[in-house]
Coordinates of C-alpha atoms in Angstrom, one line a residue:
X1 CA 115.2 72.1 -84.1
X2 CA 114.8 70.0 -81.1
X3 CA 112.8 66.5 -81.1
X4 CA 112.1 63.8 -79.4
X5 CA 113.3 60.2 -79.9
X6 CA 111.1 57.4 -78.6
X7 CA 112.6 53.6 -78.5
X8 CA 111.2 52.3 -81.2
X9 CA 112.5 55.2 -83.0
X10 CA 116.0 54.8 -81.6
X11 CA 115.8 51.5 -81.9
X12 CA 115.3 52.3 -86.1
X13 CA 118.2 54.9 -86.3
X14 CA 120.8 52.6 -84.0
X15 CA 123.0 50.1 -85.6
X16 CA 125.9 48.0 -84.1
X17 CA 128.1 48.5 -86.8
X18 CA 127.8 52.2 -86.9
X19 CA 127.8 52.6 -83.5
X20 CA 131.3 51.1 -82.7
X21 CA 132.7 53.5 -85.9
X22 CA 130.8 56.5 -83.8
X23 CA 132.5 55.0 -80.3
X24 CA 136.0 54.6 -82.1
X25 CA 136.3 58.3 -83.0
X26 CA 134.8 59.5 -79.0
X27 CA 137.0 57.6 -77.6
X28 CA 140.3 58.9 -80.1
X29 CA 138.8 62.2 -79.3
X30 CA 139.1 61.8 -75.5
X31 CA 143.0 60.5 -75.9
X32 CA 143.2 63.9 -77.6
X33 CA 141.7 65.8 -74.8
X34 CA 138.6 66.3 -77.3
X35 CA 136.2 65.2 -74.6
X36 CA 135.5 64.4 -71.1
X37 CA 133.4 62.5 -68.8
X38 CA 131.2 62.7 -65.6
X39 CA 131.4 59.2 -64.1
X40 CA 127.7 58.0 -62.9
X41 CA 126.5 59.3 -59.8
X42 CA 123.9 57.4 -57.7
X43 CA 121.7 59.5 -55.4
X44 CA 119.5 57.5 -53.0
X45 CA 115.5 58.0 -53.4
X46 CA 113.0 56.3 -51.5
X47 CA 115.0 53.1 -51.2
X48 CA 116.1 53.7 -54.8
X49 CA 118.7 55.3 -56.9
X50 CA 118.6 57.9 -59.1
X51 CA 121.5 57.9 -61.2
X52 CA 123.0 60.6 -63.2
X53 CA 126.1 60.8 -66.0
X54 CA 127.7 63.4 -68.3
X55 CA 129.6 63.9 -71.4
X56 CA 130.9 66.5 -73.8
X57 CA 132.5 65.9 -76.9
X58 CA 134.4 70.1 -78.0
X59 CA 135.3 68.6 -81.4
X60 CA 132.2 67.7 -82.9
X61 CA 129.9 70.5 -80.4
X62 CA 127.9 67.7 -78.6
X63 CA 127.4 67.1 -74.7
X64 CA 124.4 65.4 -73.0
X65 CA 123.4 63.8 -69.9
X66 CA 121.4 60.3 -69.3
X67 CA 119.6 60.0 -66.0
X68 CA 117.4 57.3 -65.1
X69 CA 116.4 55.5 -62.1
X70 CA 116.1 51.8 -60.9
X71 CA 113.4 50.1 -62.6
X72 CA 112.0 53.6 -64.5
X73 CA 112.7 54.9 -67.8
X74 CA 115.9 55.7 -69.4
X75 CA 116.5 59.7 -70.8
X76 CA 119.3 61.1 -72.6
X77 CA 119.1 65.0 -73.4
X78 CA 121.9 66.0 -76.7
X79 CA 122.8 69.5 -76.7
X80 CA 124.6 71.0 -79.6
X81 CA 127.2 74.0 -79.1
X82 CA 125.4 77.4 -80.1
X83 CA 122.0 75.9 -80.3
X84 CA 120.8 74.1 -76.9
X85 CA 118.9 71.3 -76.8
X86 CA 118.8 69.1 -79.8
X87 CA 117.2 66.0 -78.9
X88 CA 115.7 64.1 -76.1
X89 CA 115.8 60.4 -76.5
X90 CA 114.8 57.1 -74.7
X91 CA 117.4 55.7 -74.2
X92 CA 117.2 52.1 -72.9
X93 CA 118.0 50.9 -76.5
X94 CA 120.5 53.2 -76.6
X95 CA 121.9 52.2 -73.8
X96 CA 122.0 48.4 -74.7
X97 CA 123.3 48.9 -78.0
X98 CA 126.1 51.3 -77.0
X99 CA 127.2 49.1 -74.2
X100 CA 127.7 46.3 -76.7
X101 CA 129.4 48.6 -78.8
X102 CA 131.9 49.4 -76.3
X103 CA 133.3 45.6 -75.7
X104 CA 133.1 45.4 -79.5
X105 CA 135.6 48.4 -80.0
X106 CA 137.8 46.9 -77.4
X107 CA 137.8 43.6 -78.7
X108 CA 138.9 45.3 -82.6
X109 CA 141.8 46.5 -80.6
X110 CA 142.4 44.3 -77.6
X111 CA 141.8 40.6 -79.0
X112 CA 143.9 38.4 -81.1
X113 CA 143.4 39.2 -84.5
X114 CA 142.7 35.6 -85.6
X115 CA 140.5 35.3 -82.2
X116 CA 137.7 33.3 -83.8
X117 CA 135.9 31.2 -81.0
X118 CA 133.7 33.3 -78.8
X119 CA 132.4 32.5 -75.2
X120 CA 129.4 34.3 -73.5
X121 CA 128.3 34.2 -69.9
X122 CA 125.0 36.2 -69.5
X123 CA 121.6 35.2 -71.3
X124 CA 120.1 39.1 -71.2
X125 CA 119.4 41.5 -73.2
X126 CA 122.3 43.1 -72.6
X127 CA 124.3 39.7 -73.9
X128 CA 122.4 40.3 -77.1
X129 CA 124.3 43.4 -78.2
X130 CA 127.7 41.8 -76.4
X131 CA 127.6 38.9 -78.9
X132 CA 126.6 41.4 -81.9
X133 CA 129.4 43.8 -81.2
X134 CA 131.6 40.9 -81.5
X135 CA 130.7 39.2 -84.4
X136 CA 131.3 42.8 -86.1
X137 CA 134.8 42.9 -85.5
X138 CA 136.1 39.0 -85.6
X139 CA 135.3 36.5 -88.2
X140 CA 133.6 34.1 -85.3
X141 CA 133.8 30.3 -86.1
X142 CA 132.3 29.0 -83.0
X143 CA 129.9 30.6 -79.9
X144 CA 129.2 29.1 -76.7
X145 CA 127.1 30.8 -74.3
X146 CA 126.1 30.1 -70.9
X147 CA 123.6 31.0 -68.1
X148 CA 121.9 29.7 -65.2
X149 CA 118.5 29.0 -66.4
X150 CA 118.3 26.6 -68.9
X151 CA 115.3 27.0 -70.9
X152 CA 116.2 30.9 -71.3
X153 CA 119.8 29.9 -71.9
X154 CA 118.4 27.5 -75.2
X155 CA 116.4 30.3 -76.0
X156 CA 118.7 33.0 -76.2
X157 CA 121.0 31.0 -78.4
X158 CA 118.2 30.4 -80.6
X159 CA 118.0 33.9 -80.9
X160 CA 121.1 34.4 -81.7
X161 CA 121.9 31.8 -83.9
X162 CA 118.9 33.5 -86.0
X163 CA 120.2 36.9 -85.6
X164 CA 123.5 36.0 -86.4
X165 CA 123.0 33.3 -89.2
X166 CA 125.1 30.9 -87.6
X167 CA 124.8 28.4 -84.7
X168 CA 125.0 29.4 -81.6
X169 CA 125.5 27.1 -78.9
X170 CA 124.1 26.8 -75.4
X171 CA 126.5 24.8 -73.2
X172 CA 126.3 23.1 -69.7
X173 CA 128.5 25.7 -67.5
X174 CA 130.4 28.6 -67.3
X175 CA 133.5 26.4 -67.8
X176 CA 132.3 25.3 -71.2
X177 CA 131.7 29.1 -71.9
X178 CA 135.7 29.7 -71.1
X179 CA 137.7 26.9 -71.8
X180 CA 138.9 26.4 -74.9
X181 CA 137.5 30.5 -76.1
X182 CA 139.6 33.2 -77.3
X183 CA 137.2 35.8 -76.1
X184 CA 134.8 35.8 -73.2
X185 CA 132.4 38.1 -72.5
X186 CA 130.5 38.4 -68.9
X187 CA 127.5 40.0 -68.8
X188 CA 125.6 39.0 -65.4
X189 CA 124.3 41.0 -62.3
X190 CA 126.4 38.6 -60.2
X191 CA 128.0 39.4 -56.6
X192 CA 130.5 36.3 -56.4
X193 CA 133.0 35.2 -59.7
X194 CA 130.8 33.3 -62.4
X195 CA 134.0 31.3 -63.8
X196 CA 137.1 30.1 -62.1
X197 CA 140.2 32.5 -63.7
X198 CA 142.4 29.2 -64.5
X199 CA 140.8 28.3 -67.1
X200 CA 141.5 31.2 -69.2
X201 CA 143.4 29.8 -72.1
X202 CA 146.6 32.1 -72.9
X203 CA 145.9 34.6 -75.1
X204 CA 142.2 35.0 -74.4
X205 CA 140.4 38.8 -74.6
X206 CA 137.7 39.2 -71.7
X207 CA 134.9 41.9 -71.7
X208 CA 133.5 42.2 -68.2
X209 CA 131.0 44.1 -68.9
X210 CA 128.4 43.3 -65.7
X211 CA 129.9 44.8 -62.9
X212 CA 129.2 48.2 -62.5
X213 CA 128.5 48.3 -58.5
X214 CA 131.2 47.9 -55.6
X215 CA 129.8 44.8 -54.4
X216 CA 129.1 43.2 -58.1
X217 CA 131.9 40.7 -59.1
X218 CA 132.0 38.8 -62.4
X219 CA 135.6 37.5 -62.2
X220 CA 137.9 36.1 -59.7
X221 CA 140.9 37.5 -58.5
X222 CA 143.1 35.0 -60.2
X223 CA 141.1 36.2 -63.8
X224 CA 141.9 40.0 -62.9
X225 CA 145.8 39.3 -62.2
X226 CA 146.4 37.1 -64.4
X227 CA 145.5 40.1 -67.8
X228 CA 148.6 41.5 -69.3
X229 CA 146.9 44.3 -69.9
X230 CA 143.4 45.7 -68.3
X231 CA 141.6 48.4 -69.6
X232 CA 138.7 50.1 -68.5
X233 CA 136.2 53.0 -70.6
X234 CA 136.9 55.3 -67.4
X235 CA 139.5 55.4 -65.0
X236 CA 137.6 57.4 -62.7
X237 CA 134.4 55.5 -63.1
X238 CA 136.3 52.0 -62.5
X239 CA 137.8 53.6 -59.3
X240 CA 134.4 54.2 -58.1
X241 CA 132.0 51.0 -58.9
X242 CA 134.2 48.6 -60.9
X243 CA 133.8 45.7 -58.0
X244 CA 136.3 43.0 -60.5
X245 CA 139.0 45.4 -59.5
X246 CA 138.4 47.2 -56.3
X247 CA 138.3 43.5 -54.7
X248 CA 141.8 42.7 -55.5
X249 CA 143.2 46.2 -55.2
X250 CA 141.8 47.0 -51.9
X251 CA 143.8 43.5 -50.8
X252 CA 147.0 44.7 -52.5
X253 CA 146.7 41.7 -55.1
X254 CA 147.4 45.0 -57.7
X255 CA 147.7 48.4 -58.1
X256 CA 145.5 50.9 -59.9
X257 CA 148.8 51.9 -62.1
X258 CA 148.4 48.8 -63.6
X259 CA 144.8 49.9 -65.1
X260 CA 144.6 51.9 -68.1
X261 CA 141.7 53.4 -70.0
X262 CA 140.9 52.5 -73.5
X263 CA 141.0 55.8 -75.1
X264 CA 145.1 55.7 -75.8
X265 CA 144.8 52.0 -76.8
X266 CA 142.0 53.2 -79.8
X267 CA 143.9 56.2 -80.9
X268 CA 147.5 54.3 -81.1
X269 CA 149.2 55.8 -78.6
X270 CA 149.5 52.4 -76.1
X271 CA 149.5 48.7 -77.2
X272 CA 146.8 46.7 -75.8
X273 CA 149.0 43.6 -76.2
X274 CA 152.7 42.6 -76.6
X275 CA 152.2 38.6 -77.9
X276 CA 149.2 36.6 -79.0
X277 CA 150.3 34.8 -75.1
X278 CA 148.9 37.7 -72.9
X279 CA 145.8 37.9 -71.5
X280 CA 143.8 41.0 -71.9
X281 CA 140.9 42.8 -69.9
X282 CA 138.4 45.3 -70.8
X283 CA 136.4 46.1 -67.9
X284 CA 133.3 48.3 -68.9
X285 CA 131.8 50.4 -66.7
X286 CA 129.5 52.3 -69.5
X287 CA 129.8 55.6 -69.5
X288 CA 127.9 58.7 -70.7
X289 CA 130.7 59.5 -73.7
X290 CA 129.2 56.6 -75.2
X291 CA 126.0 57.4 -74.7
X292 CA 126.7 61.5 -76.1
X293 CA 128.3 59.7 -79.2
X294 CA 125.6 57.4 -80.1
X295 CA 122.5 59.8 -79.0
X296 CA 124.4 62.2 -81.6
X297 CA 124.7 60.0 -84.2
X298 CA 120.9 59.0 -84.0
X299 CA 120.1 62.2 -84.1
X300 CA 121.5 63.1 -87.2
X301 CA 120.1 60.2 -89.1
X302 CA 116.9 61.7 -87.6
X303 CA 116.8 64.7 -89.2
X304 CA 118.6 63.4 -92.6
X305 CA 115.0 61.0 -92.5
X306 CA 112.6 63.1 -90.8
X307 CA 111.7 61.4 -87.8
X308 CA 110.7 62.6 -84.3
X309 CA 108.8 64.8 -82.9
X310 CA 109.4 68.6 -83.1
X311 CA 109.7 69.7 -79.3
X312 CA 108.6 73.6 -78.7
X313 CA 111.7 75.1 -78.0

């Protein structure tokens, strides 16, 4: 039966928690060669984009494709193996919550395991769902978050001190977000660094998760070589808009050899870190495997509680 999924609906069937369990086994699945990904394309439009990404998962029979355009609606169509189309979903929560997932999967595996004190640059709404995926998977003692704008940067910790049920703690400057953290998360639109890469303490896990264009840049050069380890949800993907690491690579500050994906680090088969010294990177570029694995596992909560709308075909 095919139905469609409105946000609000999505918004019901979508938790963090489950979602990074639902992420953890995609991305074990794609170390095995279980499933694949289209990197997002961008077709120009009347001045716009129209963008376009793909995933299929053979183990558990589910592939979909997201398309959505700048400033319009978000759509992700699930397909099941043998039957067609199973759902079609809105999928701007989606895609908030399953980005946020992401970084939180990477920081289970990538972070210190006693990483307690968390910095966040970004006031969003995709900063929401960073902080939340992190606060799943560490036992977080302290939270600084920065932004530009003041009033919205006091608001948004009030937020999520009340989401979270602890303070949260809006701070003066991206410094204050970094110094002294043992994870940092960037989430900003920004073309030029937002923090200056010495001040990353040793041992500190970053989650870039803003820059998904050529010309975006969240971190500095200095941030980008100075990870042990960086890994990224897509190889291919990062190649194409990841601007933190084409702007070093294309000045032969690195190589792409020393960028990994994620996939082998989540199934065991690579170790994100060596000592609780190194510095590690996850830059997330958001891909449609995430978005397949969460859009699946929404809709099977739908039909276990029989919601949606029945689609006639």
């Amino acid at each position: 039966m095919a139905i469609f999924l409105d946000e609000m609906q999505v918004t019901e069937l979508l938790d963090m928690r489950s979602c990074i369990a639902v992420l953890e086994e995609a991305f074990k699945d794609r170390a095995q060669g279980e499933a694949s990904n289209l990197p997002r394309r961008r077709l120009p439009f009347r001045g716009a984009r129209f963008m376009i990404m793909a995933s299929t998962m053979s183990r558990r029979g589910w592939y979909g494709h997201k398309v959505y355009g700048v400033g319009q609606g978000h759509d992700m169509v699930l397909y099941k193996a043998g039957g067609g189309i199973a759902a079609i979903l809105s999928a701007r929560r989606l895609g908030q919550v399953r980005t946020g997932a992401a970084s939180g999967l990477a920081t289970k595996y990538m972070a210190r395991a006693d990483a307690c004190r968390l910095g966040c640059i970004g006031t969003g709404r995709q900063a929401e769902t960073q902080v939340l995926a992190v606060a799943e998977v560490r036992k977080l003692e302290s939270i600084h978050v920065y932004g530009r704008d003041a009033p919205r940067r006091k608001a948004f910790a009030g937020k999520m001190s009340a989401l979270l049920g602890r303070e949260v703690r809006p701070v003066e400057s991206a410094a204050d977000a970094v110094k002294g953290r043992d994870i940092v998360i960037t989430m900003t639109n920004s073309s030029q660094p937002v923090f200056d890469g010495r001040l990353l303490e040793p041992g500190t896990h970053v989650n870039a998760a803003g820059s998904n264009t050529r010309l975006n840049r969240e971190l500095d050069e200095i941030a980008v070589t100075r990870a042990d380890t960086i890994a990224t949800d897509d190889l291919e993907g990062a190649r194409i808009e990841c601007g933190d690491l084409v702007w070093p690579i294309e000045r032969g500050l690195m190589a792409w050899e020393k960028v990994c994906e994620l996939a082998p680090i989540v199934a065991g088969r690579m170790a994100a870190r060596r000592s609780d010294d190194e510095i590690t990177l996850f830059e997330s570029q958001g891909i449609a495997l995430e978005d397949v694995a969460a859009a699946s596992l929404v809709y099977e909560r739908a039909l276990e509680r029989g919601i949606g709308t029945r689609l006639p075909f």
